[in-house]
Amino acid sequence: MTQTTGMSEPRRAFTGLMTEAQGKWGWFVVLGIFVVLGFGALSNLLLATIATIFYIGVLMIVAGAFQIVHALRVKDWRGFFLWGLGGFFYAAAGMTIVLDPAIASLVLTLILAVFTIASGLMRLLLSFRARGDRGWGWLFASGLLTAIAGLAFLLGWPLNSLWLLGLLLSVDLVFQGCTLIGLGLQLRDSR
């Protein structure tokens, strides 16, 4: 039994959550099936890319539809027409993605490359500002690697549009699955 007297409220709440999670460690391990899904996606990166594109498109359609419904429910607002029009365009963009996943893959991969380069450059700038502080080298290394990865994405474009998004999805699923399995086993051992 964990002693909770003398603890702050957030610490007591966290301790309670961890105690509850320890009793459900098996669910974390079961959710680790993401590892299997990730390796499955790695076996066919084109299919994983298409699945990623469809997922994004469907989410945009649903979000646009909700925005339109919301706009219709608040007709008294001054900007309800623009709100509804924004939802329509968002849903239309999602529909375009679903109807032409090849073009969407080209565009999304290009956006990913540009944003990855920008993120790396921002971290590099931050690292230069933090030069002299402890750990600034890690920030520099992270920014440099991210910028190089983004540049590699950009130099491989448009050919990498067929597999890059699927690769990122696959790697994410593998890491997420490993994390859940590791967390579940750690919770089991700490019981």
PDB file of C-alpha atoms in Angstrom:
ATOM      1  CA  MET A   1       0.000   0.000   0.000  1.00  0.00           C
ATOM      2  CA  THR A   2       1.320   3.414  -0.939  1.00  0.00           C
ATOM      3  CA  GLN A   3       1.441   6.072   1.750  1.00  0.00           C
ATOM      4  CA  THR A   4      -0.251   9.285   0.570  1.00  0.00           C
ATOM      5  CA  THR A   5      -0.209  11.442   3.711  1.00  0.00           C
ATOM      6  CA  GLY A   6       1.925  14.541   3.413  1.00  0.00           C
ATOM      7  CA  MET A   7       1.812  14.487  -0.403  1.00  0.00           C
ATOM      8  CA  SER A   8       0.604  17.307  -2.589  1.00  0.00           C
ATOM      9  CA  GLU A   9      -2.718  16.817  -4.361  1.00  0.00           C
ATOM     10  CA  PRO A  10      -1.185  16.349  -7.848  1.00  0.00           C
ATOM     11  CA  ARG A  11       1.321  13.828  -6.484  1.00  0.00           C
ATOM     12  CA  ARG A  12      -1.462  11.940  -4.673  1.00  0.00           C
ATOM     13  CA  ALA A  13      -3.535  11.868  -7.885  1.00  0.00           C
ATOM     14  CA  PHE A  14      -0.555  10.579  -9.889  1.00  0.00           C
ATOM     15  CA  THR A  15       0.135   7.880  -7.307  1.00  0.00           C
ATOM     16  CA  GLY A  16      -3.508   6.821  -7.510  1.00  0.00           C
ATOM     17  CA  LEU A  17      -3.361   6.657 -11.298  1.00  0.00           C
ATOM     18  CA  MET A  18      -0.190   4.572 -11.245  1.00  0.00           C
ATOM     19  CA  THR A  19      -1.686   2.176  -8.712  1.00  0.00           C
ATOM     20  CA  GLU A  20      -4.745   1.763 -10.928  1.00  0.00           C
ATOM     21  CA  ALA A  21      -2.558   1.312 -14.027  1.00  0.00           C
ATOM     22  CA  GLN A  22      -0.514  -1.398 -12.314  1.00  0.00           C
ATOM     23  CA  GLY A  23      -3.659  -3.490 -12.001  1.00  0.00           C
ATOM     24  CA  LYS A  24      -4.249  -3.141 -15.742  1.00  0.00           C
ATOM     25  CA  TRP A  25      -0.711  -3.746 -16.976  1.00  0.00           C
ATOM     26  CA  GLY A  26      -1.911  -6.510 -19.309  1.00  0.00           C
ATOM     27  CA  TRP A  27      -3.962  -4.049 -21.357  1.00  0.00           C
ATOM     28  CA  PHE A  28      -0.828  -2.030 -22.087  1.00  0.00           C
ATOM     29  CA  VAL A  29       0.919  -5.170 -23.333  1.00  0.00           C
ATOM     30  CA  VAL A  30      -2.107  -6.115 -25.474  1.00  0.00           C
ATOM     31  CA  LEU A  31      -2.185  -2.618 -26.955  1.00  0.00           C
ATOM     32  CA  GLY A  32       1.409  -3.258 -27.956  1.00  0.00           C
ATOM     33  CA  ILE A  33      -0.124  -4.907 -31.023  1.00  0.00           C
ATOM     34  CA  PHE A  34       0.842  -1.633 -32.678  1.00  0.00           C
ATOM     35  CA  VAL A  35       4.254  -3.284 -33.118  1.00  0.00           C
ATOM     36  CA  VAL A  36       2.659  -5.929 -35.325  1.00  0.00           C
ATOM     37  CA  LEU A  37       0.688  -3.280 -37.226  1.00  0.00           C
ATOM     38  CA  GLY A  38       3.875  -1.263 -37.697  1.00  0.00           C
ATOM     39  CA  PHE A  39       5.804  -4.214 -39.098  1.00  0.00           C
ATOM     40  CA  GLY A  40       2.821  -5.032 -41.299  1.00  0.00           C
ATOM     41  CA  ALA A  41       2.842  -1.481 -42.606  1.00  0.00           C
ATOM     42  CA  LEU A  42       6.610  -1.708 -43.175  1.00  0.00           C
ATOM     43  CA  SER A  43       6.007  -4.690 -45.432  1.00  0.00           C
ATOM     44  CA  ASN A  44       4.007  -2.525 -47.868  1.00  0.00           C
ATOM     45  CA  LEU A  45       4.908   1.152 -47.600  1.00  0.00           C
ATOM     46  CA  LEU A  46       2.784   2.165 -50.596  1.00  0.00           C
ATOM     47  CA  LEU A  47      -0.327   0.695 -48.983  1.00  0.00           C
ATOM     48  CA  ALA A  48       0.613   2.301 -45.650  1.00  0.00           C
ATOM     49  CA  THR A  49       1.006   5.665 -47.419  1.00  0.00           C
ATOM     50  CA  ILE A  50      -2.415   5.305 -49.029  1.00  0.00           C
ATOM     51  CA  ALA A  51      -3.940   4.354 -45.663  1.00  0.00           C
ATOM     52  CA  THR A  52      -2.336   7.445 -44.101  1.00  0.00           C
ATOM     53  CA  ILE A  53      -3.726   9.662 -46.870  1.00  0.00           C
ATOM     54  CA  PHE A  54      -7.229   8.219 -46.532  1.00  0.00           C
ATOM     55  CA  TYR A  55      -7.088   8.610 -42.761  1.00  0.00           C
ATOM     56  CA  ILE A  56      -6.175  12.288 -43.081  1.00  0.00           C
ATOM     57  CA  GLY A  57      -8.835  12.854 -45.755  1.00  0.00           C
ATOM     58  CA  VAL A  58     -11.620  11.200 -43.772  1.00  0.00           C
ATOM     59  CA  LEU A  59     -10.698  13.163 -40.639  1.00  0.00           C
ATOM     60  CA  MET A  60     -10.849  16.393 -42.646  1.00  0.00           C
ATOM     61  CA  ILE A  61     -14.266  15.468 -44.070  1.00  0.00           C
ATOM     62  CA  VAL A  62     -15.626  14.686 -40.603  1.00  0.00           C
ATOM     63  CA  ALA A  63     -14.143  17.865 -39.101  1.00  0.00           C
ATOM     64  CA  GLY A  64     -15.547  19.959 -41.954  1.00  0.00           C
ATOM     65  CA  ALA A  65     -18.992  18.394 -41.544  1.00  0.00           C
ATOM     66  CA  PHE A  66     -18.961  19.139 -37.814  1.00  0.00           C
ATOM     67  CA  GLN A  67     -17.941  22.717 -38.511  1.00  0.00           C
ATOM     68  CA  ILE A  68     -20.823  23.117 -40.998  1.00  0.00           C
ATOM     69  CA  VAL A  69     -23.313  21.641 -38.514  1.00  0.00           C
ATOM     70  CA  HIS A  70     -21.958  23.934 -35.822  1.00  0.00           C
ATOM     71  CA  ALA A  71     -22.312  26.949 -38.128  1.00  0.00           C
ATOM     72  CA  LEU A  72     -25.944  26.045 -38.803  1.00  0.00           C
ATOM     73  CA  ARG A  73     -26.626  25.793 -35.082  1.00  0.00           C
ATOM     74  CA  VAL A  74     -25.292  29.291 -34.402  1.00  0.00           C
ATOM     75  CA  LYS A  75     -26.975  31.198 -37.214  1.00  0.00           C
ATOM     76  CA  ASP A  76     -27.296  34.220 -34.947  1.00  0.00           C
ATOM     77  CA  TRP A  77     -23.533  34.755 -34.937  1.00  0.00           C
ATOM     78  CA  ARG A  78     -22.267  37.480 -37.175  1.00  0.00           C
ATOM     79  CA  GLY A  79     -19.658  35.251 -38.829  1.00  0.00           C
ATOM     80  CA  PHE A  80     -21.696  32.060 -39.099  1.00  0.00           C
ATOM     81  CA  PHE A  81     -21.598  32.130 -42.930  1.00  0.00           C
ATOM     82  CA  LEU A  82     -17.793  32.303 -42.968  1.00  0.00           C
ATOM     83  CA  TRP A  83     -17.642  29.592 -40.316  1.00  0.00           C
ATOM     84  CA  GLY A  84     -19.834  27.337 -42.455  1.00  0.00           C
ATOM     85  CA  LEU A  85     -17.919  28.203 -45.618  1.00  0.00           C
ATOM     86  CA  GLY A  86     -14.669  27.319 -43.860  1.00  0.00           C
ATOM     87  CA  GLY A  87     -16.153  23.951 -42.894  1.00  0.00           C
ATOM     88  CA  PHE A  88     -17.264  23.386 -46.486  1.00  0.00           C
ATOM     89  CA  PHE A  89     -13.767  24.092 -47.828  1.00  0.00           C
ATOM     90  CA  TYR A  90     -12.212  21.879 -45.173  1.00  0.00           C
ATOM     91  CA  ALA A  91     -14.545  19.001 -46.077  1.00  0.00           C
ATOM     92  CA  ALA A  92     -13.937  19.631 -49.790  1.00  0.00           C
ATOM     93  CA  ALA A  93     -10.163  19.447 -49.209  1.00  0.00           C
ATOM     94  CA  GLY A  94     -10.676  16.141 -47.365  1.00  0.00           C
ATOM     95  CA  MET A  95     -12.790  14.824 -50.222  1.00  0.00           C
ATOM     96  CA  THR A  96     -10.098  15.835 -52.703  1.00  0.00           C
ATOM     97  CA  ILE A  97      -7.545  13.910 -50.662  1.00  0.00           C
ATOM     98  CA  VAL A  98      -9.741  10.799 -50.605  1.00  0.00           C
ATOM     99  CA  LEU A  99     -10.544  10.991 -54.329  1.00  0.00           C
ATOM    100  CA  ASP A 100      -6.928  11.562 -55.460  1.00  0.00           C
ATOM    101  CA  PRO A 101      -4.525  10.088 -52.908  1.00  0.00           C
ATOM    102  CA  ALA A 102      -1.554  10.265 -55.319  1.00  0.00           C
ATOM    103  CA  ILE A 103      -1.682  14.064 -55.615  1.00  0.00           C
ATOM    104  CA  ALA A 104      -2.408  14.364 -51.900  1.00  0.00           C
ATOM    105  CA  SER A 105       0.645  12.217 -51.164  1.00  0.00           C
ATOM    106  CA  LEU A 106       2.811  14.498 -53.321  1.00  0.00           C
ATOM    107  CA  VAL A 107       1.549  17.633 -51.581  1.00  0.00           C
ATOM    108  CA  LEU A 108       1.684  16.231 -48.042  1.00  0.00           C
ATOM    109  CA  THR A 109       5.200  14.869 -48.543  1.00  0.00           C
ATOM    110  CA  LEU A 110       6.379  18.256 -49.823  1.00  0.00           C
ATOM    111  CA  ILE A 111       4.757  20.007 -46.847  1.00  0.00           C
ATOM    112  CA  LEU A 112       6.353  17.469 -44.501  1.00  0.00           C
ATOM    113  CA  ALA A 113       9.788  18.118 -46.021  1.00  0.00           C
ATOM    114  CA  VAL A 114       9.462  21.900 -45.779  1.00  0.00           C
ATOM    115  CA  PHE A 115       8.145  21.839 -42.197  1.00  0.00           C
ATOM    116  CA  THR A 116      10.821  19.356 -41.124  1.00  0.00           C
ATOM    117  CA  ILE A 117      13.544  21.635 -42.499  1.00  0.00           C
ATOM    118  CA  ALA A 118      11.930  24.643 -40.788  1.00  0.00           C
ATOM    119  CA  SER A 119      11.696  22.774 -37.478  1.00  0.00           C
ATOM    120  CA  GLY A 120      15.349  21.777 -37.679  1.00  0.00           C
ATOM    121  CA  LEU A 121      16.427  25.329 -38.501  1.00  0.00           C
ATOM    122  CA  MET A 122      14.420  26.711 -35.564  1.00  0.00           C
ATOM    123  CA  ARG A 123      16.127  24.262 -33.195  1.00  0.00           C
ATOM    124  CA  LEU A 124      19.505  25.234 -34.628  1.00  0.00           C
ATOM    125  CA  LEU A 125      18.732  28.910 -33.990  1.00  0.00           C
ATOM    126  CA  LEU A 126      17.591  28.095 -30.464  1.00  0.00           C
ATOM    127  CA  SER A 127      20.763  26.125 -29.848  1.00  0.00           C
ATOM    128  CA  PHE A 128      22.907  29.098 -30.908  1.00  0.00           C
ATOM    129  CA  ARG A 129      20.967  31.315 -28.519  1.00  0.00           C
ATOM    130  CA  ALA A 130      21.476  28.759 -25.753  1.00  0.00           C
ATOM    131  CA  ARG A 131      25.196  28.293 -26.510  1.00  0.00           C
ATOM    132  CA  GLY A 132      27.071  28.201 -23.277  1.00  0.00           C
ATOM    133  CA  ASP A 133      24.125  26.721 -21.391  1.00  0.00           C
ATOM    134  CA  ARG A 134      24.345  23.154 -20.244  1.00  0.00           C
ATOM    135  CA  GLY A 135      22.985  20.727 -22.841  1.00  0.00           C
ATOM    136  CA  TRP A 136      22.926  23.167 -25.750  1.00  0.00           C
ATOM    137  CA  GLY A 137      24.838  20.634 -27.860  1.00  0.00           C
ATOM    138  CA  TRP A 138      21.940  18.205 -27.725  1.00  0.00           C
ATOM    139  CA  LEU A 139      19.611  20.872 -29.046  1.00  0.00           C
ATOM    140  CA  PHE A 140      22.112  21.668 -31.797  1.00  0.00           C
ATOM    141  CA  ALA A 141      22.468  17.990 -32.756  1.00  0.00           C
ATOM    142  CA  SER A 142      18.697  17.529 -32.782  1.00  0.00           C
ATOM    143  CA  GLY A 143      18.215  20.575 -34.990  1.00  0.00           C
ATOM    144  CA  LEU A 144      20.985  19.541 -37.357  1.00  0.00           C
ATOM    145  CA  LEU A 145      19.645  15.995 -37.751  1.00  0.00           C
ATOM    146  CA  THR A 146      16.102  17.235 -38.249  1.00  0.00           C
ATOM    147  CA  ALA A 147      17.178  19.772 -40.879  1.00  0.00           C
ATOM    148  CA  ILE A 148      19.226  17.126 -42.695  1.00  0.00           C
ATOM    149  CA  ALA A 149      16.278  14.699 -42.616  1.00  0.00           C
ATOM    150  CA  GLY A 150      13.989  17.392 -44.028  1.00  0.00           C
ATOM    151  CA  LEU A 151      16.519  18.182 -46.738  1.00  0.00           C
ATOM    152  CA  ALA A 152      16.739  14.478 -47.618  1.00  0.00           C
ATOM    153  CA  PHE A 153      12.922  14.377 -47.812  1.00  0.00           C
ATOM    154  CA  LEU A 154      12.964  17.401 -50.111  1.00  0.00           C
ATOM    155  CA  LEU A 155      15.744  16.059 -52.350  1.00  0.00           C
ATOM    156  CA  GLY A 156      13.897  12.740 -52.706  1.00  0.00           C
ATOM    157  CA  TRP A 157      10.635  14.431 -53.628  1.00  0.00           C
ATOM    158  CA  PRO A 158       8.459  13.558 -55.599  1.00  0.00           C
ATOM    159  CA  LEU A 159       9.617   9.915 -55.793  1.00  0.00           C
ATOM    160  CA  ASN A 160       9.553   9.423 -52.023  1.00  0.00           C
ATOM    161  CA  SER A 161       5.891  10.503 -51.958  1.00  0.00           C
ATOM    162  CA  LEU A 162       4.952   6.892 -52.650  1.00  0.00           C
ATOM    163  CA  TRP A 163       6.525   5.515 -49.498  1.00  0.00           C
ATOM    164  CA  LEU A 164       7.688   8.216 -47.052  1.00  0.00           C
ATOM    165  CA  LEU A 165       4.366   8.822 -45.279  1.00  0.00           C
ATOM    166  CA  GLY A 166       3.876   5.057 -44.963  1.00  0.00           C
ATOM    167  CA  LEU A 167       7.372   4.689 -43.523  1.00  0.00           C
ATOM    168  CA  LEU A 168       6.718   7.378 -40.919  1.00  0.00           C
ATOM    169  CA  LEU A 169       3.410   5.719 -39.980  1.00  0.00           C
ATOM    170  CA  SER A 170       5.103   2.317 -39.719  1.00  0.00           C
ATOM    171  CA  VAL A 171       7.949   3.571 -37.553  1.00  0.00           C
ATOM    172  CA  ASP A 172       5.499   5.428 -35.312  1.00  0.00           C
ATOM    173  CA  LEU A 173       3.373   2.295 -34.867  1.00  0.00           C
ATOM    174  CA  VAL A 174       6.433   0.191 -34.004  1.00  0.00           C
ATOM    175  CA  PHE A 175       7.690   2.724 -31.438  1.00  0.00           C
ATOM    176  CA  GLN A 176       4.219   3.197 -29.958  1.00  0.00           C
ATOM    177  CA  GLY A 177       3.788  -0.566 -29.638  1.00  0.00           C
ATOM    178  CA  CYS A 178       7.205  -1.036 -28.035  1.00  0.00           C
ATOM    179  CA  THR A 179       6.460   1.796 -25.607  1.00  0.00           C
ATOM    180  CA  LEU A 180       3.145   0.264 -24.568  1.00  0.00           C
ATOM    181  CA  ILE A 181       4.667  -3.189 -24.115  1.00  0.00           C
ATOM    182  CA  GLY A 182       7.565  -1.751 -22.106  1.00  0.00           C
ATOM    183  CA  LEU A 183       5.229   0.314 -19.945  1.00  0.00           C
ATOM    184  CA  GLY A 184       2.959  -2.666 -19.333  1.00  0.00           C
ATOM    185  CA  LEU A 185       5.843  -4.910 -18.310  1.00  0.00           C
ATOM    186  CA  GLN A 186       7.271  -2.176 -16.075  1.00  0.00           C
ATOM    187  CA  LEU A 187       3.885  -1.771 -14.393  1.00  0.00           C
ATOM    188  CA  ARG A 188       3.679  -5.535 -13.879  1.00  0.00           C
ATOM    189  CA  ASP A 189       7.117  -5.643 -12.278  1.00  0.00           C
ATOM    190  CA  SER A 190       6.356  -2.733  -9.940  1.00  0.00           C
ATOM    191  CA  ARG A 191       3.264  -4.403  -8.469  1.00  0.00           C
TER     192      ARG A 191
END
